[in-house]
Coordinates of C-alpha atoms in Angstrom, one line a residue:
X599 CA 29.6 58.4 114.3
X600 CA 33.3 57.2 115.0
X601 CA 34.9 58.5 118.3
X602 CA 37.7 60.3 116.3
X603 CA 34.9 62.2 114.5
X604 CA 33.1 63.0 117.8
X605 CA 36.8 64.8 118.8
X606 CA 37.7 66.9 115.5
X607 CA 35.5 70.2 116.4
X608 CA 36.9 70.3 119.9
X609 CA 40.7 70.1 118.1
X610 CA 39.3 72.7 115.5
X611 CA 38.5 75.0 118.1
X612 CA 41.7 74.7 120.4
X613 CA 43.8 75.1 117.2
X614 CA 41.5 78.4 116.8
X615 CA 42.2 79.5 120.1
X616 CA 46.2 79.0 120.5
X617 CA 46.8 80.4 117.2
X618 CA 46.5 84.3 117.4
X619 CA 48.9 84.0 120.9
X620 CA 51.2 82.3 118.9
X621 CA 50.8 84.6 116.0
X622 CA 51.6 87.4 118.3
X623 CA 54.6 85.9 119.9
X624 CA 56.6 85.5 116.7
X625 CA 55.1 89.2 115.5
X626 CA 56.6 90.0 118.8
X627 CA 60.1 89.4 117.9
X628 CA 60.3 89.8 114.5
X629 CA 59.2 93.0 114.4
X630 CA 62.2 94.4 116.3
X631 CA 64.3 92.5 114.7
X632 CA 63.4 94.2 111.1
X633 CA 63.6 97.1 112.6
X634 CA 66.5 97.0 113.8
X635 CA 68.0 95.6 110.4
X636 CA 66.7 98.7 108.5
X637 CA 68.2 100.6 111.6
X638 CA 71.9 99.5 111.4
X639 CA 72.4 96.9 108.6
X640 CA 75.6 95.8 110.1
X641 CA 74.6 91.6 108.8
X642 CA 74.3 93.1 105.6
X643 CA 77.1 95.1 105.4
X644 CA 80.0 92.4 106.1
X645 CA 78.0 90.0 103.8
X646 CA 78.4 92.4 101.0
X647 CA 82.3 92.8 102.1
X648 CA 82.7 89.1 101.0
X649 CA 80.9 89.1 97.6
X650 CA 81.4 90.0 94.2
X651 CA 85.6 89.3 93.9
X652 CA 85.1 88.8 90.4
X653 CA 83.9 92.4 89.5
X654 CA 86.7 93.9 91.5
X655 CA 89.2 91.7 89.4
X656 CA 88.1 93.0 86.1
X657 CA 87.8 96.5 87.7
X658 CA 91.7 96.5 89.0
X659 CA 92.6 94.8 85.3
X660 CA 90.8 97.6 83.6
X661 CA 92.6 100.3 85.4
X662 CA 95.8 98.9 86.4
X663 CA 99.7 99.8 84.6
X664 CA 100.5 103.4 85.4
X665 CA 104.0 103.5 86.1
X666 CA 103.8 106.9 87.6
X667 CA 100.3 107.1 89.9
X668 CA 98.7 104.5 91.9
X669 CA 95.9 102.8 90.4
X670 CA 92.7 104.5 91.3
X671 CA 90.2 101.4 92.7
X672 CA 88.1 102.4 95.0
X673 CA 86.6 100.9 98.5
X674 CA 83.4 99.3 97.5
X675 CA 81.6 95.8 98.4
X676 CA 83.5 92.8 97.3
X677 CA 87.3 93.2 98.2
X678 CA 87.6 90.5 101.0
X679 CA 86.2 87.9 98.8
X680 CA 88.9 89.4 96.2
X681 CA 91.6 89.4 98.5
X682 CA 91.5 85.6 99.3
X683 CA 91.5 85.1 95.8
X684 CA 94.5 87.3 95.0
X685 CA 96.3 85.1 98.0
X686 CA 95.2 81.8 95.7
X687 CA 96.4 83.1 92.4
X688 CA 99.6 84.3 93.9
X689 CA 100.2 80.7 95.1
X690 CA 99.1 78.7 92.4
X691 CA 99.3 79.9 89.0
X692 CA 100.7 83.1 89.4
X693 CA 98.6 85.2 87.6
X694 CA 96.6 88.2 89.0
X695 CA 94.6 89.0 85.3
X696 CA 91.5 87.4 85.0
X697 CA 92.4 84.2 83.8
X698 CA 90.5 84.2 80.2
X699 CA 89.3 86.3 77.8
X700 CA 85.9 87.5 78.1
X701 CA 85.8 88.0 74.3
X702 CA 86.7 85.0 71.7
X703 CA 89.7 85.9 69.2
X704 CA 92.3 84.7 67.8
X705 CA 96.0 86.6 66.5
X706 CA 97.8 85.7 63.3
X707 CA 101.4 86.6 62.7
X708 CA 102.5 87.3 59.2
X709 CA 105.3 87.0 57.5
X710 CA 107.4 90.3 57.2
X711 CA 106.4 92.7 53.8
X712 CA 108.8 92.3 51.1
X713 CA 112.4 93.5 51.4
X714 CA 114.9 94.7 48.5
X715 CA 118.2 93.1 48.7
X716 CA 120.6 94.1 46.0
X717 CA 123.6 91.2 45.2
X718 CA 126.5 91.6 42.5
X719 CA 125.4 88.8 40.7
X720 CA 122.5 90.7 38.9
X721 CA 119.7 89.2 41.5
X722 CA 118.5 92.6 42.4
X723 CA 114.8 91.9 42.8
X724 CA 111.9 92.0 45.7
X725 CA 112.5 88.6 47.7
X726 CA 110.2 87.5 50.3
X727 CA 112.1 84.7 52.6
X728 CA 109.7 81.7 52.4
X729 CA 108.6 81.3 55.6
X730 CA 106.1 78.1 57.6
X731 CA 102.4 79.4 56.6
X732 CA 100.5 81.6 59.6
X733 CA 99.3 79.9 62.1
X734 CA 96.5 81.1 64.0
X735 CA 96.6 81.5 67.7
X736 CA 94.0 81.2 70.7
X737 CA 94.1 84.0 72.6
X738 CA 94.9 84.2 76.0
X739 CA 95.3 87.7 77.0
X740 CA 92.3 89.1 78.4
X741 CA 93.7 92.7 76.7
X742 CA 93.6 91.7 73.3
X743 CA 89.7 90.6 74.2
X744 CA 89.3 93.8 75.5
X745 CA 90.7 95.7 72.7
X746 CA 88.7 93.3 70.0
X747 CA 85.4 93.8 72.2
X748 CA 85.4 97.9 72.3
X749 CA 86.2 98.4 68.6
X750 CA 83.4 99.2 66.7
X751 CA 81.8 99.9 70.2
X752 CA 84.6 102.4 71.1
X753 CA 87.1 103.7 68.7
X754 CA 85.9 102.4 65.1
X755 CA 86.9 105.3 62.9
X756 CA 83.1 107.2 62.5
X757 CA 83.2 107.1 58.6
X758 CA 83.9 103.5 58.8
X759 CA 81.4 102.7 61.3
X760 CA 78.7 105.1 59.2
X761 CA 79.4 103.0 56.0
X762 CA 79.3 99.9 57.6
X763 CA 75.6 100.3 59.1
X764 CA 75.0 101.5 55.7
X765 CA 75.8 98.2 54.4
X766 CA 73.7 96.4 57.3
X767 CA 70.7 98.5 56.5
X768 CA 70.8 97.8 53.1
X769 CA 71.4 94.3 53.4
X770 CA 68.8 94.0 56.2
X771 CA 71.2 91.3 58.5
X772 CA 73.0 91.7 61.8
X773 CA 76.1 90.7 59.6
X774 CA 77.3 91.6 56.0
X775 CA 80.5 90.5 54.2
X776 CA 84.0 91.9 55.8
X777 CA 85.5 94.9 57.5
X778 CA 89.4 95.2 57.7
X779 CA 91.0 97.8 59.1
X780 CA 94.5 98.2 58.8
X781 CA 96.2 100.4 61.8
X782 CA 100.7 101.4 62.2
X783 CA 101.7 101.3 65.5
X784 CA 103.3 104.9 67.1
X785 CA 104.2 106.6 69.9
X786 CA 101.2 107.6 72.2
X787 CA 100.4 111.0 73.4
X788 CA 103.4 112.6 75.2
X789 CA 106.1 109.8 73.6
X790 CA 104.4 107.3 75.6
X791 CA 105.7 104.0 74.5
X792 CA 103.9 101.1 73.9
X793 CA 103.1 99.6 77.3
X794 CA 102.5 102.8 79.0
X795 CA 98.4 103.3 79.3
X796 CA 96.9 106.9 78.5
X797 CA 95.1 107.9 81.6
X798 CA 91.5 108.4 80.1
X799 CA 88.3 109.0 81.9
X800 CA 87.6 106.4 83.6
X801 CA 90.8 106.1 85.1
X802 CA 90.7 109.7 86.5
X803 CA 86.8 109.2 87.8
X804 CA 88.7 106.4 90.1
X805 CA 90.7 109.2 92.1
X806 CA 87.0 111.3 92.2
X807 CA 85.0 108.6 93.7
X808 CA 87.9 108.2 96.2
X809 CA 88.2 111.7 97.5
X810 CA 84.2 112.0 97.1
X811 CA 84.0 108.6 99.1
X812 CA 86.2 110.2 101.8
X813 CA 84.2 113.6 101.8
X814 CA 80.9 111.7 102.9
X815 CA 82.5 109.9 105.5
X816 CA 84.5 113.4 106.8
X817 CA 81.2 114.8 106.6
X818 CA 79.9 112.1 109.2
X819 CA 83.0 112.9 111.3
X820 CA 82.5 116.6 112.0
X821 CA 78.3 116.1 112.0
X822 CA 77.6 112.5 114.0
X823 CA 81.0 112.8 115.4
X824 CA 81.2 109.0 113.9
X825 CA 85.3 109.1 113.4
X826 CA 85.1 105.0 113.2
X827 CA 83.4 105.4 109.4
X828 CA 86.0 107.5 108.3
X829 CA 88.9 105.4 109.3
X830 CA 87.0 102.4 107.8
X831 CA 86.7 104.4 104.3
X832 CA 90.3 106.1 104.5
X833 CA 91.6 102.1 105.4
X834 CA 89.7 100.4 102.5
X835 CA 90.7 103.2 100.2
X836 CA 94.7 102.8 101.4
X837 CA 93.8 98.8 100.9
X838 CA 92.1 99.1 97.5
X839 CA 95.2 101.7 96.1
X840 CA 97.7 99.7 97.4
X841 CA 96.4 96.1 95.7
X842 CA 95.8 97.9 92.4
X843 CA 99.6 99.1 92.3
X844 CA 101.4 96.2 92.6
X845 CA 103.8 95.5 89.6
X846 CA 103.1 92.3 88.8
X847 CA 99.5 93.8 86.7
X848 CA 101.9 95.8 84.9
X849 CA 104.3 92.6 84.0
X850 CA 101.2 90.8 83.0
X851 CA 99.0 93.2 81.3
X852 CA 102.6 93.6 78.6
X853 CA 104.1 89.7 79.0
X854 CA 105.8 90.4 75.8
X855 CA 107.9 91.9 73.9
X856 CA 108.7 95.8 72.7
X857 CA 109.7 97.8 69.7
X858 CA 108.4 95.1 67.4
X859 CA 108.4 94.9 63.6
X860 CA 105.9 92.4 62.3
X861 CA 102.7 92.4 61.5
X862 CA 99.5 91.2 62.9
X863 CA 95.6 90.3 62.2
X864 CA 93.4 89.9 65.1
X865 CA 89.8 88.9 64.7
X866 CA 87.2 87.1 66.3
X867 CA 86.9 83.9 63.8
X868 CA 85.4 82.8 61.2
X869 CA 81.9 84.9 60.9
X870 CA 83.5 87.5 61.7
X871 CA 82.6 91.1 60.8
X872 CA 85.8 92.3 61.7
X873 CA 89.5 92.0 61.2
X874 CA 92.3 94.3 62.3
X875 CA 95.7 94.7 61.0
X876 CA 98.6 96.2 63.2
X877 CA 101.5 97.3 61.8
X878 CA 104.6 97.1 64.5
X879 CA 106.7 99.6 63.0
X880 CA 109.2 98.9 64.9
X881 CA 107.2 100.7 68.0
X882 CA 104.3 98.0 68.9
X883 CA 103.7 95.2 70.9
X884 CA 104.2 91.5 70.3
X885 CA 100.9 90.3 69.8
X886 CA 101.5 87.0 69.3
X887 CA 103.3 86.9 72.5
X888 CA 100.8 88.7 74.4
X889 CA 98.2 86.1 72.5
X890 CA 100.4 83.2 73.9
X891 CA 101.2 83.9 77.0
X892 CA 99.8 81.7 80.0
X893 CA 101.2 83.5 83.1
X894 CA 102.5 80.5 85.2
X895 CA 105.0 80.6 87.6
X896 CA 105.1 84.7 87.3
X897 CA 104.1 85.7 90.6
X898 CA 107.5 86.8 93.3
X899 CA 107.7 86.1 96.3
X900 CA 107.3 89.5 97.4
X901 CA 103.9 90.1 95.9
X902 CA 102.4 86.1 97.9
X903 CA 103.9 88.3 100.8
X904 CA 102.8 91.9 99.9
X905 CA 98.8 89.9 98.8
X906 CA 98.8 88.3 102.5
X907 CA 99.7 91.1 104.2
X908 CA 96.5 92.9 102.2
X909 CA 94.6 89.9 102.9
X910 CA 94.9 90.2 107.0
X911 CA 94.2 93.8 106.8
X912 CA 90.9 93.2 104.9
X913 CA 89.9 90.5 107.9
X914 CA 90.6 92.8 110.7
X915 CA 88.7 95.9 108.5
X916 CA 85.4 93.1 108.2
X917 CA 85.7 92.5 111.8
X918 CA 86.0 95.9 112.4
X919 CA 82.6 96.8 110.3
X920 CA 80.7 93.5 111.7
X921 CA 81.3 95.6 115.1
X922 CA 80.0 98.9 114.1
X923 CA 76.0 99.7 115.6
X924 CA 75.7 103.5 114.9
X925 CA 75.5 105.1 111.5
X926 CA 75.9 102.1 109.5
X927 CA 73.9 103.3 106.6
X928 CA 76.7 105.6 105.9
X929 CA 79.3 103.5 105.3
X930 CA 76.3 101.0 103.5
X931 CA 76.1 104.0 100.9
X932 CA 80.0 105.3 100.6
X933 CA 79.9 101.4 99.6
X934 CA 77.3 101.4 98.1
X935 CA 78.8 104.4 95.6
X936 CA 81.9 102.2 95.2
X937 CA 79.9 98.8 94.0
X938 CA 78.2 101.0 91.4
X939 CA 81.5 102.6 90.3
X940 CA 83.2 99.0 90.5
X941 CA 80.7 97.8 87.9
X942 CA 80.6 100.6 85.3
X943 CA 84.6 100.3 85.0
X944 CA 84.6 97.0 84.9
X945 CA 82.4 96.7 82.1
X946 CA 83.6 100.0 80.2
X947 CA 84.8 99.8 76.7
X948 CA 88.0 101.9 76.5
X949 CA 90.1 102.9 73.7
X950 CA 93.4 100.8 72.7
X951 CA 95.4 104.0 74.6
X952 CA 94.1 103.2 77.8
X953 CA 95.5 99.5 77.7
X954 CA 98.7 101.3 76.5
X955 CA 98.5 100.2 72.3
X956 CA 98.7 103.3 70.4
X957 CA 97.5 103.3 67.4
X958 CA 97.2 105.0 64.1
X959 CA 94.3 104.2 61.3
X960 CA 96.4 103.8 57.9
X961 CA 93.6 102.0 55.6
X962 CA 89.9 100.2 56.3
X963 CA 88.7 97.5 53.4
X964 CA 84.8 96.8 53.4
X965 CA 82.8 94.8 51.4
X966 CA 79.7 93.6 51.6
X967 CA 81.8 90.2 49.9
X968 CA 84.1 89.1 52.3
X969 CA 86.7 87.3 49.4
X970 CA 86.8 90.7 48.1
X971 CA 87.7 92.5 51.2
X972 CA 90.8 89.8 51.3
X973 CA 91.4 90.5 48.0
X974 CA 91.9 94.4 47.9
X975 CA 93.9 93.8 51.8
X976 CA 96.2 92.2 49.9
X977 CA 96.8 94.3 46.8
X978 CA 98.0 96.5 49.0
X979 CA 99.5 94.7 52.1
X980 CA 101.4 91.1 50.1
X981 CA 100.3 87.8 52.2
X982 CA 98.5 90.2 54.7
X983 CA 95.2 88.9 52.7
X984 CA 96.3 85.1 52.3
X985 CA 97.0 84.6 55.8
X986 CA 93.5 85.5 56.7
X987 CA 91.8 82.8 54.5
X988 CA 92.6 79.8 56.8
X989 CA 90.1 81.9 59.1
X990 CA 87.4 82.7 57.2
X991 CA 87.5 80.0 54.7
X992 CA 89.0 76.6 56.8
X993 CA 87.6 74.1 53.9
X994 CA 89.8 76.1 51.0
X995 CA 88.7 78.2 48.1
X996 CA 87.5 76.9 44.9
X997 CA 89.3 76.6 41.8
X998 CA 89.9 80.6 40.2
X999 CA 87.7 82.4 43.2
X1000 CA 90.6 83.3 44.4
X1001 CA 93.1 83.3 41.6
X1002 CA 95.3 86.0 43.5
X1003 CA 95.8 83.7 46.4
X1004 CA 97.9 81.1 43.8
X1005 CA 99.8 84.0 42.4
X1006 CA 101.0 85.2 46.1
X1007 CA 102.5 81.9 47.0
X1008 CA 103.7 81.1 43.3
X1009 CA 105.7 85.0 43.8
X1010 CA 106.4 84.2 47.1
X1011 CA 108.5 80.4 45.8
X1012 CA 110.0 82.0 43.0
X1013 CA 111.3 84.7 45.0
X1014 CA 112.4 82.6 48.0
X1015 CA 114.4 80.2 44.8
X1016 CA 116.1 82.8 43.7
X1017 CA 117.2 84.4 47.2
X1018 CA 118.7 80.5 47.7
X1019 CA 120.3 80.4 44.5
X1020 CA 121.8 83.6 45.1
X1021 CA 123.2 82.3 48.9
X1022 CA 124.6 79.5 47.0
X1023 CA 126.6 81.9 44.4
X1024 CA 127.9 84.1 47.1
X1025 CA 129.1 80.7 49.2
X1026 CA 131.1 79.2 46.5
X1027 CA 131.9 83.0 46.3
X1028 CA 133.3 82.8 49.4
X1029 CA 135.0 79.5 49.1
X1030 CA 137.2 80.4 45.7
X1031 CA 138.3 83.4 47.3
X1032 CA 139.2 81.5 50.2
X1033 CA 141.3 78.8 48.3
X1034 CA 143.2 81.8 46.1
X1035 CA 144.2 83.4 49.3
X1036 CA 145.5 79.9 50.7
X1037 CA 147.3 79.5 47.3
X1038 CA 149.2 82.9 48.0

């Protein structure tokens, strides 16, 4: 037998022998340590202060706008890490609104409906201005995702939606031709204008969770005689109110313009089972403005101060809770309420009132054909149709499928020929009453 054979039992039994002392010696002090975790989480606690920024950015951009009320977010996990990145966006791009969409679309403008114009030279007819064809946009705004994502989620008329699964069923597929649902632009309940949100639900549960938050944390004031989680709550409430109200969301959430006429088609691409048509009416938004809009530059200077300010105060409130030893699983709940609040409105689907477009259903096309959904769209609503197939059919039609399509834009040249002609007539117009009048 080698000699390093003859010396492996008596190694085997030393091992044996030191191992349960050492065993116990780390038991030793991780037990308290565990239990003293489970006892006052305070670790825990300011690491969940410093994640999950993202959720309280979509939370803020979901209830954000009122002009009249502050914007009820409340204190939960997650607005430190928020903070900093409210201080970034203020200094670099400018923009507070999550950045993009969390819901593909795109917006197309079309061209005006028809307009009678009367002349003297026996041109009274229907003339539609000939106009560059629509072009379709890439959305940008994260509210136009929003209102495309909770439609037939949300507010889909019911008959509509009942038809439509109808059609599904009897199809047996996820998807079946088109849906288009045409929708006028009014004024919101109470005269609210467009741009001014409707305060649903959701909104008000905001101000609940707030004074509910603050209840608990009064109730462990008067009972533990702990007054430092109270003025930790009331603080991050203050904080979370105050970050939500700032102007700028409302600037950003309505970068466009007012009171507008034309007429839009928003929809989520080709393949898709819906498209929605918005009147203006003279009381909507600009869609394609809203569609286009990048935010850059947008921020003043007294929101970078007003988000650093907000930013400090959330430091000193982490060091304040990394600090606390008694009756931290009180303020780990009244947090813990928030988080789970946090997440349900920033995932809610709302109705188009509550992102402050108010809207009324005029007309819904369905067909299990999607062609023939265009086609009866634009029976009724001229080049509202055409401007449409560039989305759903980007190779082109073939020849007389879509017949209808050739006789809109031959209308459409004729008519714009004769409002020219008729320009012309009323120029020279013009000019030979001129020269008479010299001639006098």
């Amino acid at each position: 037998m080698s000699p390093i054979l003859k010396h492996i039992p008596a190694l085997a039994f030393r091992s044996s022998s030191l191992s349960p002392s050492l065993l116990n010696s780390s038991s030793s002090t991780e037990i308290p340590s565990i239990e003293s975790t489970w006892t006052n989480p305070t670790d825990i606690l300011s690491l969940l202060l410093i994640i999950g920024g993202d959720v309280i950015q979509r939370a803020v951009a979901q209830q954000a706008g009122d002009p009249y009320l502050p914007t009820p977010v409340v204190f939960s996990f997650g607005w430190v890490a928020y903070a900093f990145s409210a201080l970034l966006a203020s200094v670099g791009d400018g923009k507070l609104m999550p950045s993009q969409p969390d819901y593909r679309s795109v917006v197309i403008g079309v061209k005006n409906a028809p307009s009678k114009s009367t002349s003297k030279h026996n041109f009274s007819s229907v003339s539609r201005a000939r106009s560059p064809p629509p072009h379709p946009r890439e959305n940008t705004s994260w509210i136009i995702g929003r209102f495309l994502r909770d439609y037939e989620r949300k507010w889909m008329p019911l008959a509509a939606k009942l038809k439509l699964q109808g059609m599904l069923r009897a199809a047996g597929r996820p998807k079946v031709g088109l849906c288009v649902s045409v929708f006028e632009a009014v004024d919101g309940k109470g005269g609210r204008e467009a741009g001014v949100p409707l305060r649903d639900l959701y909104w008000w549960s905001g101000y609940v969770v707030a004074f509910l938050q603050l209840g608990v944390a009064a109730m462990a004031w008067g009972l533990l005689g702990d007054w430092v989680t109270f003025t930790v709550v009331a603080a991050g409430t203050m904080l979370a109110f105050t970050s939500g109200s700032l102007w700028q969301w409302r600037r950003e959430r309505w970068s466009c313009r007012r009171k507008s006429d034309k007429t839009f088609v928003l929809t989520s691409g080709n393949g898709a089972q819906h498209a929605i048509v918005v009147l203006g009416c003279k009381k909507g938004l600009d869609m394609e403005d809203l569609a286009a809009w990048t935010g850059c530059n947008v921020a003043s200077e007294s929101t970078k101060f007003v988000n650093g300010g907000l930013l400090a105060c959330w430091i000193v409130l982490l060091l304040t809770v990394s600090g606390m030893k008694n009756n931290t699983w009180v303020l780990l709940a009244i947090g813990g309420v928030g988080m789970l609040h946090t997440i349900v409105v920033a995932g809610a689907a709302r109705r188009p009132e509550a992102f402050g477009i108010h809207l009324k259903c005029k007309d819904i096309f369905m067909e299990d054909k999607t062609m023939r959904a265009l086609a009866l769209t634009e029976s009724k609503y001229p080049l509202v149709g055409q401007s449409m197939i560039p989305i759903f059919f980007p190779g082109g039609v073939l020849e007389g499928s879509a017949d209808w399509v050739n006789k809109t834009e031959n209308e459409a040249k004729t008519d714009s020929e004769m409002h020219i002609q008729s320009r012309l007539i009323n120029a020279k117009d013009g000019e030979k009453q001129e020269e008479e009048h010299n001639g006098c």
